[in-house]
Tab-separated table of C-alpha atoms in Angstrom:
chain	number	residue	atom	x	y	z
A	1	MET	CA	13.931	-14.554	20.190
A	2	ALA	CA	16.054	-17.362	21.615
A	3	GLU	CA	18.696	-15.025	22.963
A	4	SER	CA	16.439	-12.375	24.490
A	5	GLN	CA	16.244	-12.543	28.265
A	6	SER	CA	12.637	-12.968	29.234
A	7	ASP	CA	12.023	-13.816	32.863
A	8	TRP	CA	8.360	-14.016	32.115
A	9	GLY	CA	5.738	-14.856	29.631
A	10	GLY	CA	7.130	-17.961	28.006
A	11	ASP	CA	4.726	-20.271	29.842
A	12	ARG	CA	1.839	-17.873	30.329
A	13	LYS	CA	-1.590	-19.027	29.243
A	14	PRO	CA	-3.720	-16.707	27.092
A	15	ASP	CA	-6.557	-16.782	29.651
A	16	GLN	CA	-4.280	-15.122	32.198
A	17	SER	CA	-3.924	-12.075	29.979
A	18	GLY	CA	-7.116	-10.452	31.215
A	19	VAL	CA	-5.721	-10.321	34.737
A	20	VAL	CA	-2.626	-8.415	33.638
A	21	PHE	CA	-4.776	-5.669	32.164
A	22	GLU	CA	-6.453	-4.990	35.520
A	23	ASP	CA	-3.235	-3.091	36.186
A	24	ALA	CA	-4.167	0.238	34.551
A	25	GLU	CA	-0.550	1.275	34.192
A	26	TYR	CA	0.333	-1.925	32.377
A	27	ARG	CA	-2.658	-1.496	30.070
A	28	LEU	CA	-1.623	2.083	29.241
A	29	ALA	CA	1.941	1.009	28.583
A	30	VAL	CA	0.802	-1.729	26.204
A	31	VAL	CA	-1.521	0.706	24.413
A	32	ASP	CA	1.434	3.086	24.116
A	33	LEU	CA	3.643	0.387	22.669
A	34	LEU	CA	1.014	-0.844	20.199
A	35	GLY	CA	0.354	2.775	19.186
A	36	ALA	CA	4.065	3.310	18.522
A	37	ILE	CA	4.318	0.163	16.418
A	38	ALA	CA	1.105	0.965	14.516
A	39	TYR	CA	2.277	4.474	13.667
A	40	GLY	CA	5.696	3.102	12.769
A	41	GLU	CA	4.125	0.656	10.322
A	42	LEU	CA	1.802	3.269	8.817
A	43	SER	CA	4.742	5.566	8.366
A	44	ALA	CA	6.984	2.818	6.942
A	45	PHE	CA	4.205	2.023	4.465
A	46	GLU	CA	4.156	5.604	3.174
A	47	ARG	CA	7.929	5.876	2.958
A	48	LEU	CA	8.364	2.547	1.191
A	49	VAL	CA	5.844	3.574	-1.459
A	50	ASP	CA	7.736	6.867	-1.849
A	51	ASP	CA	11.098	5.132	-2.024
A	52	ALA	CA	9.745	2.615	-4.554
A	53	LYS	CA	9.571	5.506	-7.029
A	54	LEU	CA	13.359	5.289	-7.182
A	55	ALA	CA	13.180	1.666	-8.368
A	56	PRO	CA	15.210	0.918	-11.508
A	57	SER	CA	12.422	-1.260	-12.923
A	58	MET	CA	8.685	-1.820	-12.574
A	59	ARG	CA	9.452	-5.287	-11.182
A	60	ASP	CA	11.486	-3.797	-8.326
A	61	LYS	CA	8.822	-1.203	-7.714
A	62	VAL	CA	6.167	-3.907	-7.340
A	63	GLU	CA	8.417	-5.853	-4.970
A	64	MET	CA	8.852	-2.805	-2.740
A	65	GLY	CA	5.138	-2.098	-3.019
A	66	ALA	CA	4.499	-5.581	-1.638
A	67	MET	CA	6.772	-4.816	1.353
A	68	ALA	CA	4.817	-1.617	1.890
A	69	THR	CA	1.354	-3.166	1.806
A	70	GLN	CA	2.497	-5.857	4.233
A	71	GLU	CA	3.352	-3.113	6.740
A	72	PHE	CA	-0.005	-1.480	6.155
A	73	GLY	CA	-1.813	-4.777	6.740
A	74	HIS	CA	-0.472	-4.876	10.289
A	75	VAL	CA	-1.883	-1.468	11.190
A	76	ALA	CA	-5.505	-2.662	11.305
A	77	ARG	CA	-4.693	-5.625	13.566
A	78	LEU	CA	-2.766	-3.440	16.013
A	79	GLN	CA	-5.578	-0.906	15.996
A	80	ASP	CA	-8.162	-3.609	16.740
A	81	ARG	CA	-6.159	-4.711	19.751
A	82	ILE	CA	-5.876	-1.133	21.027
A	83	ARG	CA	-9.680	-0.857	20.746
A	84	GLU	CA	-10.081	-4.138	22.669
A	85	LEU	CA	-7.973	-2.630	25.419
A	86	GLY	CA	-10.439	0.260	25.600
A	87	SER	CA	-8.426	3.000	23.907
A	88	ASP	CA	-8.775	4.951	20.685
A	89	PRO	CA	-6.130	3.726	18.239
A	90	PHE	CA	-5.551	7.120	16.637
A	91	GLU	CA	-5.066	8.751	20.028
A	92	ALA	CA	-2.638	5.962	20.878
A	93	MET	CA	-0.663	6.530	17.678
A	94	ALA	CA	-0.532	10.346	17.841
A	95	PRO	CA	2.232	10.746	20.465
A	96	PHE	CA	4.711	8.932	18.182
A	97	GLU	CA	3.988	10.894	15.044
A	98	ALA	CA	6.568	13.633	15.626
A	99	ALA	CA	9.505	11.349	16.462
A	100	ILE	CA	8.853	8.852	13.680
A	101	ASP	CA	8.194	11.583	11.090
A	102	LEU	CA	11.434	13.284	12.131
A	103	PHE	CA	13.314	10.012	11.723
A	104	HIS	CA	12.023	9.754	8.157
A	105	ALA	CA	12.579	13.445	7.371
A	106	HIS	CA	16.206	13.062	8.462
A	107	THR	CA	16.733	9.857	6.507
A	108	ALA	CA	15.203	10.441	3.075
A	109	PRO	CA	17.125	8.123	0.717
A	110	ALA	CA	18.995	9.805	-2.135
A	111	ASP	CA	18.671	6.802	-4.431
A	112	TRP	CA	17.224	3.310	-4.801
A	113	TYR	CA	20.060	1.622	-2.881
A	114	GLU	CA	19.823	3.952	0.086
A	115	GLY	CA	16.109	3.176	0.065
A	116	LEU	CA	16.774	-0.565	0.048
A	117	VAL	CA	19.291	-0.294	2.898
A	118	LYS	CA	16.826	1.788	4.868
A	119	ALA	CA	14.019	-0.740	4.342
A	120	TYR	CA	16.320	-3.594	5.325
A	121	VAL	CA	18.300	-2.070	8.197
A	122	GLY	CA	15.562	0.203	9.540
A	123	ASP	CA	12.851	-2.447	9.626
A	124	GLY	CA	15.264	-4.999	11.044
A	125	MET	CA	16.356	-2.694	13.853
A	126	ALA	CA	12.800	-1.662	14.741
A	127	ALA	CA	11.699	-5.304	14.744
A	128	ASP	CA	14.566	-6.302	17.059
A	129	PHE	CA	13.726	-3.509	19.459
A	130	TYR	CA	10.011	-4.320	19.633
A	131	ARG	CA	10.705	-8.047	19.996
A	132	GLU	CA	12.981	-7.336	22.939
A	133	ILE	CA	10.251	-5.367	24.664
A	134	ALA	CA	7.603	-7.942	23.721
A	135	ALA	CA	9.505	-10.532	25.764
A	136	TYR	CA	8.373	-8.654	28.889
A	137	LEU	CA	4.698	-8.675	28.002
A	138	ASP	CA	1.713	-11.006	28.341
A	139	ALA	CA	1.474	-13.802	25.773
A	140	ASP	CA	-1.393	-12.322	23.682
A	141	THR	CA	0.314	-8.975	23.252
A	142	ARG	CA	3.639	-10.642	22.544
A	143	ASP	CA	2.165	-12.874	19.837
A	144	LEU	CA	0.441	-9.945	18.176
A	145	ILE	CA	3.642	-7.881	18.155
A	146	ILE	CA	5.718	-10.720	16.765
A	147	ALA	CA	3.125	-11.368	14.033
A	148	SER	CA	3.187	-7.647	13.178
A	149	LEU	CA	6.899	-7.761	12.641
A	150	GLU	CA	6.974	-10.825	10.413
A	151	ASP	CA	8.856	-10.459	7.172
A	152	SER	CA	7.843	-12.729	4.338
A	153	GLY	CA	11.027	-12.894	2.341
A	154	HIS	CA	11.349	-9.201	1.622
A	155	ALA	CA	14.648	-8.904	3.476
A	156	ASP	CA	16.044	-11.493	1.042
A	157	PHE	CA	15.059	-9.235	-1.817
A	158	ALA	CA	16.953	-6.305	-0.278
A	159	VAL	CA	19.995	-8.439	0.587
A	160	ARG	CA	20.251	-9.828	-2.953
A	161	HIS	CA	19.989	-6.416	-4.607
A	162	ILE	CA	22.361	-4.617	-2.269
A	163	ARG	CA	24.985	-7.364	-2.610
A	164	GLN	CA	24.793	-7.337	-6.403
A	165	ALA	CA	25.109	-3.567	-6.526
A	166	ILE	CA	28.149	-3.533	-4.231
A	167	ALA	CA	29.788	-6.301	-6.257
A	168	ALA	CA	29.311	-4.208	-9.397
A	169	ASP	CA	30.536	-0.977	-7.776
A	170	PRO	CA	32.630	-1.443	-4.621
A	171	ARG	CA	32.662	2.301	-3.868
A	172	LEU	CA	28.916	2.065	-3.325
A	173	GLY	CA	29.701	-0.149	-0.315
A	174	GLY	CA	31.500	2.684	1.460
A	175	ARG	CA	28.675	5.114	0.903
A	176	LEU	CA	26.016	2.628	2.021
A	177	ALA	CA	27.995	1.710	5.166
A	178	LEU	CA	28.050	5.402	6.156
A	179	TRP	CA	24.364	5.643	5.350
A	180	ALA	CA	23.511	2.670	7.575
A	181	ARG	CA	25.467	4.264	10.417
A	182	ARG	CA	23.445	7.444	9.986
A	183	LEU	CA	20.212	5.425	10.077
A	184	MET	CA	21.289	3.756	13.322
A	185	GLY	CA	22.238	7.082	14.924
A	186	GLU	CA	19.015	8.760	13.900
A	187	ALA	CA	16.928	5.807	15.145
A	188	LEU	CA	18.630	5.903	18.558
A	189	THR	CA	18.135	9.667	18.813
A	190	GLN	CA	14.412	9.378	18.192
A	191	ALA	CA	14.033	6.289	20.400
A	192	GLN	CA	15.617	8.183	23.312
A	193	ARG	CA	13.287	11.086	22.684
A	194	VAL	CA	10.280	8.764	22.861
A	195	ALA	CA	11.578	6.998	25.978
A	196	ALA	CA	12.089	10.341	27.732
A	197	GLU	CA	8.571	11.529	26.900
A	198	ARG	CA	6.505	8.404	27.455
A	199	ASP	CA	6.418	7.633	31.150
A	200	ALA	CA	4.172	4.572	30.795
A	201	LEU	CA	6.573	2.916	28.364
A	202	SER	CA	9.584	3.641	30.569
A	203	ALA	CA	7.751	2.292	33.598
A	204	LEU	CA	6.931	-0.840	31.638
A	205	LEU	CA	10.602	-1.457	30.979
A	206	ALA	CA	11.471	-0.739	34.616
A	207	GLY	CA	8.942	-3.366	35.789
A	208	GLY	CA	6.804	-3.328	38.937
A	209	VAL	CA	6.444	-5.130	42.272
A	210	ASP	CA	4.691	-8.069	40.616
A	211	ARG	CA	6.312	-7.729	37.216
A	212	PRO	CA	9.920	-8.256	36.263
A	213	GLY	CA	11.614	-5.352	34.548
A	214	LEU	CA	14.944	-4.289	33.192
A	215	ASP	CA	17.549	-2.683	35.385
A	216	LEU	CA	20.197	-0.455	33.832
A	217	ALA	CA	22.533	-3.390	33.206
A	218	ALA	CA	19.758	-5.356	31.504
A	219	ILE	CA	18.926	-2.369	29.288
A	220	GLY	CA	22.603	-2.158	28.387
A	221	ARG	CA	22.606	-5.849	27.423
A	222	MET	CA	19.462	-5.345	25.385
A	223	PHE	CA	21.086	-2.562	23.370
A	224	ASN	CA	24.160	-4.713	22.918
A	225	ARG	CA	22.043	-7.481	21.440
A	226	ILE	CA	20.287	-5.042	19.107
A	227	THR	CA	23.634	-3.648	17.969
A	228	GLU	CA	25.040	-7.130	17.398
A	229	ARG	CA	22.105	-8.059	15.246
A	230	HIS	CA	22.523	-4.829	13.307
A	231	ASP	CA	26.162	-5.783	12.680
A	232	ASP	CA	25.109	-9.254	11.514
A	233	ARG	CA	22.631	-7.673	9.154
A	234	MET	CA	25.298	-5.386	7.727
A	235	ALA	CA	27.709	-8.293	7.271
A	236	GLU	CA	24.963	-10.200	5.464
A	237	VAL	CA	24.871	-7.606	2.693
A	238	GLY	CA	28.634	-7.174	2.641
A	239	LEU	CA	28.862	-3.892	4.557
A	240	SER	CA	31.062	-3.222	7.552
A	241	ALA	CA	29.050	-1.760	10.421
B	1	MET	CA	-23.235	-4.454	-15.892
B	2	ALA	CA	-26.956	-4.893	-16.517
B	3	GLU	CA	-27.105	-2.095	-19.042
B	4	SER	CA	-23.936	-2.922	-20.984
B	5	GLN	CA	-24.590	-4.528	-24.330
B	6	SER	CA	-22.841	-7.849	-24.425
B	7	ASP	CA	-23.785	-10.063	-27.355
B	8	TRP	CA	-21.546	-12.705	-25.994
B	9	GLY	CA	-20.107	-14.310	-22.972
B	10	GLY	CA	-23.034	-14.286	-20.582
B	11	ASP	CA	-23.614	-18.023	-20.929
B	12	ARG	CA	-20.061	-19.143	-21.681
B	13	LYS	CA	-18.638	-21.954	-19.556
B	14	PRO	CA	-15.149	-21.553	-18.039
B	15	ASP	CA	-13.903	-24.658	-19.900
B	16	GLN	CA	-14.564	-22.931	-23.210
B	17	SER	CA	-12.045	-20.217	-22.409
B	18	GLY	CA	-9.079	-22.252	-23.586
B	19	VAL	CA	-10.493	-22.371	-27.104
B	20	VAL	CA	-10.774	-18.591	-27.341
B	21	PHE	CA	-7.088	-18.226	-26.584
B	22	GLU	CA	-6.106	-20.337	-29.587
B	23	ASP	CA	-6.771	-17.102	-31.456
B	24	ALA	CA	-3.372	-15.429	-31.001
B	25	GLU	CA	-4.752	-11.968	-31.677
B	26	TYR	CA	-7.418	-12.388	-29.039
B	27	ARG	CA	-4.828	-13.608	-26.551
B	28	LEU	CA	-2.599	-10.599	-27.245
B	29	ALA	CA	-5.502	-8.212	-26.899
B	30	VAL	CA	-6.472	-9.711	-23.542
B	31	VAL	CA	-2.847	-9.526	-22.358
B	32	ASP	CA	-2.813	-5.883	-23.450
B	33	LEU	CA	-5.998	-5.130	-21.565
B	34	LEU	CA	-4.861	-6.908	-18.383
B	35	GLY	CA	-1.509	-5.103	-18.644
B	36	ALA	CA	-3.291	-1.756	-18.886
B	37	ILE	CA	-5.480	-2.501	-15.870
B	38	ALA	CA	-2.532	-3.828	-13.853
B	39	TYR	CA	-0.425	-0.740	-14.526
B	40	GLY	CA	-3.448	1.435	-13.833
B	41	GLU	CA	-3.897	-0.193	-10.431
B	42	LEU	CA	-0.189	-0.020	-9.569
B	43	SER	CA	-0.188	3.616	-10.491
B	44	ALA	CA	-3.427	4.360	-8.618
B	45	PHE	CA	-1.866	2.697	-5.561
B	46	GLU	CA	1.117	5.051	-5.651
B	47	ARG	CA	-0.969	8.155	-6.223
B	48	LEU	CA	-3.472	7.326	-3.501
B	49	VAL	CA	-0.648	6.904	-0.982
B	50	ASP	CA	0.742	10.258	-2.129
B	51	ASP	CA	-2.636	11.954	-1.950
B	52	ALA	CA	-3.259	10.465	1.497
B	53	LYS	CA	-0.511	12.776	2.781
B	54	LEU	CA	-3.004	15.607	2.323
B	55	ALA	CA	-5.447	13.932	4.728
B	56	PRO	CA	-6.708	16.207	7.510
B	57	SER	CA	-6.403	13.413	10.098
B	58	MET	CA	-4.577	10.149	10.636
B	59	ARG	CA	-7.936	8.366	10.475
B	60	ASP	CA	-8.579	9.699	6.961
B	61	LYS	CA	-5.048	8.840	5.936
B	62	VAL	CA	-5.510	5.226	7.038
B	63	GLU	CA	-8.819	5.053	5.170
B	64	MET	CA	-7.178	6.217	1.955
B	65	GLY	CA	-4.258	3.875	2.605
B	66	ALA	CA	-6.767	1.018	2.710
B	67	MET	CA	-8.131	2.076	-0.707
B	68	ALA	CA	-4.568	2.123	-2.004
B	69	THR	CA	-3.581	-1.327	-0.751
B	70	GLN	CA	-6.780	-2.755	-2.217
B	71	GLU	CA	-5.671	-1.526	-5.651
B	72	PHE	CA	-2.224	-3.009	-5.107
B	73	GLY	CA	-3.733	-6.351	-4.134
B	74	HIS	CA	-5.261	-6.669	-7.602
B	75	VAL	CA	-1.938	-6.225	-9.396
B	76	ALA	CA	-0.615	-9.675	-8.434
B	77	ARG	CA	-3.794	-11.462	-9.589
B	78	LEU	CA	-3.757	-9.686	-12.947
B	79	GLN	CA	-0.064	-10.471	-13.337
B	80	ASP	CA	-0.656	-14.153	-12.581
B	81	ARG	CA	-3.284	-14.305	-15.308
B	82	ILE	CA	-0.946	-12.620	-17.814
B	83	ARG	CA	1.665	-15.272	-16.986
B	84	GLU	CA	-0.911	-18.037	-17.482
B	85	LEU	CA	-1.563	-16.598	-20.932
B	86	GLY	CA	2.144	-16.982	-21.687
B	87	SER	CA	3.287	-13.371	-21.482
B	88	ASP	CA	5.560	-11.416	-19.177
B	89	PRO	CA	3.416	-9.188	-16.957
B	90	PHE	CA	5.937	-6.357	-16.817
B	91	GLU	CA	6.264	-6.302	-20.583
B	92	ALA	CA	2.488	-6.283	-20.798
B	93	MET	CA	2.267	-3.316	-18.414
B	94	ALA	CA	5.057	-1.225	-19.953
B	95	PRO	CA	3.167	0.158	-23.004
B	96	PHE	CA	0.659	1.887	-20.713
B	97	GLU	CA	3.157	3.529	-18.399
B	98	ALA	CA	3.531	6.767	-20.382
B	99	ALA	CA	-0.188	7.475	-20.856
B	100	ILE	CA	-1.186	6.614	-17.282
B	101	ASP	CA	1.752	8.513	-15.777
B	102	LEU	CA	0.853	11.542	-17.912
B	103	PHE	CA	-2.737	11.343	-16.689
B	104	HIS	CA	-1.498	11.501	-13.097
B	105	ALA	CA	1.106	14.192	-13.814
B	106	HIS	CA	-1.640	16.375	-15.308
B	107	THR	CA	-4.069	15.724	-12.460
B	108	ALA	CA	-2.054	16.106	-9.264
B	109	PRO	CA	-4.597	17.165	-6.607
B	110	ALA	CA	-3.967	20.526	-4.939
B	111	ASP	CA	-5.648	19.471	-1.695
B	112	TRP	CA	-7.340	16.613	0.159
B	113	TYR	CA	-10.736	17.179	-1.500
B	114	GLU	CA	-9.356	17.193	-5.019
B	115	GLY	CA	-7.621	13.949	-4.076
B	116	LEU	CA	-10.876	12.440	-2.823
B	117	VAL	CA	-12.743	13.480	-5.973
B	118	LYS	CA	-9.974	12.027	-8.086
B	119	ALA	CA	-10.054	8.717	-6.220
B	120	TYR	CA	-13.840	8.573	-6.478
B	121	VAL	CA	-14.417	9.895	-10.003
B	122	GLY	CA	-11.237	8.558	-11.588
B	123	ASP	CA	-11.583	5.025	-10.236
B	124	GLY	CA	-15.274	4.977	-11.042
B	125	MET	CA	-14.684	6.051	-14.620
B	126	ALA	CA	-11.859	3.589	-15.188
B	127	ALA	CA	-13.951	0.780	-13.695
B	128	ASP	CA	-16.910	1.608	-15.966
B	129	PHE	CA	-14.677	1.618	-19.017
B	130	TYR	CA	-13.020	-1.721	-18.231
B	131	ARG	CA	-16.368	-3.320	-17.361
B	132	GLU	CA	-17.759	-2.265	-20.720
B	133	ILE	CA	-14.850	-3.910	-22.511
B	134	ALA	CA	-15.014	-6.968	-20.258
B	135	ALA	CA	-18.530	-7.653	-21.533
B	136	TYR	CA	-16.955	-8.616	-24.873
B	137	LEU	CA	-14.512	-11.111	-23.380
B	138	ASP	CA	-14.500	-14.762	-22.331
B	139	ALA	CA	-16.023	-15.534	-18.940
B	140	ASP	CA	-12.755	-16.171	-17.049
B	141	THR	CA	-11.186	-12.914	-18.157
B	142	ARG	CA	-14.396	-11.023	-17.501
B	143	ASP	CA	-14.704	-12.377	-13.966
B	144	LEU	CA	-11.097	-11.514	-13.174
B	145	ILE	CA	-11.505	-7.969	-14.461
B	146	ILE	CA	-14.725	-7.416	-12.543
B	147	ALA	CA	-13.115	-8.755	-9.349
B	148	SER	CA	-10.156	-6.406	-9.910
B	149	LEU	CA	-12.461	-3.438	-10.026
B	150	GLU	CA	-14.454	-4.228	-6.907
B	151	ASP	CA	-14.770	-1.453	-4.405
B	152	SER	CA	-15.400	-2.441	-0.820
B	153	GLY	CA	-17.124	0.617	0.509
B	154	HIS	CA	-14.352	3.085	-0.197
B	155	ALA	CA	-16.515	5.109	-2.597
B	156	ASP	CA	-18.926	5.652	0.312
B	157	PHE	CA	-16.080	7.131	2.304
B	158	ALA	CA	-15.308	9.602	-0.502
B	159	VAL	CA	-18.981	10.465	-1.060
B	160	ARG	CA	-19.553	11.181	2.636
B	161	HIS	CA	-16.507	13.402	2.972
B	162	ILE	CA	-17.040	15.353	-0.241
B	163	ARG	CA	-20.705	15.999	0.607
B	164	GLN	CA	-19.876	17.217	4.094
B	165	ALA	CA	-17.179	19.538	2.799
B	166	ILE	CA	-19.465	21.068	0.143
B	167	ALA	CA	-22.230	21.545	2.703
B	168	ALA	CA	-19.772	23.431	4.922
B	169	ASP	CA	-18.361	25.521	2.063
B	170	PRO	CA	-20.600	25.732	-1.046
B	171	ARG	CA	-17.896	27.506	-3.092
B	172	LEU	CA	-15.846	24.324	-2.840
B	173	GLY	CA	-18.553	22.641	-4.943
B	174	GLY	CA	-17.823	24.903	-7.907
B	175	ARG	CA	-14.113	24.268	-7.757
B	176	LEU	CA	-14.551	20.494	-7.418
B	177	ALA	CA	-17.042	20.375	-10.322
B	178	LEU	CA	-14.437	22.065	-12.559
B	179	TRP	CA	-11.806	19.679	-11.253
B	180	ALA	CA	-13.942	16.616	-12.081
B	181	ARG	CA	-14.453	17.939	-15.609
B	182	ARG	CA	-10.710	18.278	-15.990
B	183	LEU	CA	-10.242	14.694	-14.765
B	184	MET	CA	-12.770	13.446	-17.329
B	185	GLY	CA	-11.102	15.382	-20.164
B	186	GLU	CA	-7.638	14.208	-19.259
B	187	ALA	CA	-8.799	10.584	-18.976
B	188	LEU	CA	-10.405	10.707	-22.438
B	189	THR	CA	-7.276	12.277	-23.938
B	190	GLN	CA	-5.069	9.500	-22.593
B	191	ALA	CA	-7.570	6.754	-23.451
B	192	GLN	CA	-7.647	7.948	-27.076
B	193	ARG	CA	-3.871	7.975	-27.139
B	194	VAL	CA	-3.776	4.364	-25.937
B	195	ALA	CA	-6.482	3.276	-28.401
B	196	ALA	CA	-4.555	4.845	-31.294
B	197	GLU	CA	-1.319	3.119	-30.314
B	198	ARG	CA	-2.525	-0.336	-29.330
B	199	ASP	CA	-3.715	-2.140	-32.437
B	200	ALA	CA	-4.571	-5.371	-30.619
B	201	LEU	CA	-6.897	-3.575	-28.224
B	202	SER	CA	-8.602	-1.667	-31.023
B	203	ALA	CA	-9.031	-4.878	-33.015
B	204	LEU	CA	-10.575	-6.496	-29.923
B	205	LEU	CA	-13.203	-3.781	-29.748
B	206	ALA	CA	-13.844	-4.032	-33.499
B	207	GLY	CA	-14.494	-7.784	-33.194
B	208	GLY	CA	-13.721	-10.521	-35.769
B	209	VAL	CA	-15.485	-12.979	-38.063
B	210	ASP	CA	-16.305	-15.305	-35.182
B	211	ARG	CA	-16.426	-12.653	-32.483
B	212	PRO	CA	-18.916	-9.860	-32.016
B	213	GLY	CA	-17.438	-6.381	-31.812
B	214	LEU	CA	-18.459	-2.778	-31.557
B	215	ASP	CA	-19.261	-0.695	-34.599
B	216	LEU	CA	-18.932	3.076	-34.420
B	217	ALA	CA	-22.516	3.476	-33.216
B	218	ALA	CA	-21.976	0.909	-30.463
B	219	ILE	CA	-18.790	2.682	-29.359
B	220	GLY	CA	-20.772	5.900	-29.248
B	221	ARG	CA	-23.405	4.268	-27.050
B	222	MET	CA	-20.697	2.873	-24.793
B	223	PHE	CA	-19.225	6.345	-24.228
B	224	ASN	CA	-22.703	7.699	-23.595
B	225	ARG	CA	-23.231	5.098	-20.882
B	226	ILE	CA	-19.864	5.916	-19.302
B	227	THR	CA	-20.683	9.632	-19.357
B	228	GLU	CA	-24.118	9.039	-17.841
B	229	ARG	CA	-22.617	7.040	-15.022
B	230	HIS	CA	-20.071	9.792	-14.457
B	231	ASP	CA	-22.962	12.294	-14.182
B	232	ASP	CA	-24.739	10.018	-11.687
B	233	ARG	CA	-21.572	9.813	-9.656
B	234	MET	CA	-21.225	13.596	-9.629
B	235	ALA	CA	-24.864	14.036	-8.596
B	236	GLU	CA	-24.288	11.542	-5.770
B	237	VAL	CA	-21.738	13.878	-4.144
B	238	GLY	CA	-23.771	16.983	-4.929
B	239	LEU	CA	-21.742	18.264	-7.880
B	240	SER	CA	-23.139	19.224	-11.278
B	241	ALA	CA	-21.288	17.419	-14.047
């Protein structure tokens, strides 16, 4: 979070949050965002459980199952918040179903290692993106989003396994690097699709008279930061981005 | 639990448990039983997430996902207890993989309602069986097993949905009644297979010089009770057993 450029929010008090939501457009945009994250987590849960079937051992399967249930645990909290904001959580999630399902349909892992890279790189990228947006939101929403994206040591599990596998078979590194690039491309494709379709979310990023937003240059910088962090993540497991 | 015939355990104090485990055979049998339940829950978790894909709405999918993560949550507690008893939890789970996987391979639901009946009837039956055995164990083990089998309202969800569906389409009732019978038959087949292969578990049921066990008549009564409860469960959703 340190490097994200928030002009807002850092010193907001929770009791000010109610005021923000008097702006109906802001409220709708936040509901949209929480709906997207909630569907993303529900979907990640299902895919992780699927991908865990490729695990070489029961121990690894249980570890990936733990990642999966952590994602599922966030869904209820996000849904509660959507209800508090006066919307139906399932209606809020529905608009993101097609794009997120397509992302997964286009990136079904062929083996355990592709599954691990997807869990590691995909979750990391999504978390970076949502954290960037969260920096422009009221404190309550921001805290909820950041808590929903927490990772309790599961990335370490992926890093350790991917590194070991590449050390044992260097050719695997080449294949996984290509795979990660495909994941990144597919994620950007679907993110653009969502941005084009969801006016409230786009308006949120653009800001308003009383709310700072992102101009084109700021959006460019945001994507640069996300890409840099993706590269760091790749380097961490010994893959060139 | 009220109607299960425990000659033992009801008034045992937790601090007596240590003594029981000085009997190596008893310890192994308990490890076996906890391993079976743990693999059963891990496996149920995976299948429920799979079957949730058949859900007619996102709301139903989330509800079944909640059932699934509850099962997964029990795995870690059972594994911790196996470790406390000095065994490796994955080694303890491994002997039950084949039988439980075969049960699921032979009972893949064709639609959402078959999945619901399987979750409701299958979990209920397994829980009855383990509770019956738990009555013959030390208090600590018994409490852990009973906690692992708790159902927090998910059966109600299944009952409500199955009833509604049968009311709307009575022919569905006939198909689901046949399906439940198949589930029962397949479960008994695999349970017999496990009993034949796992000497420690069979010895546990047979008892020892200082430990009450089940004679053939008592085993017969136990299966009668399990069957009766299965019939009650079927009647509850409006199906004839």
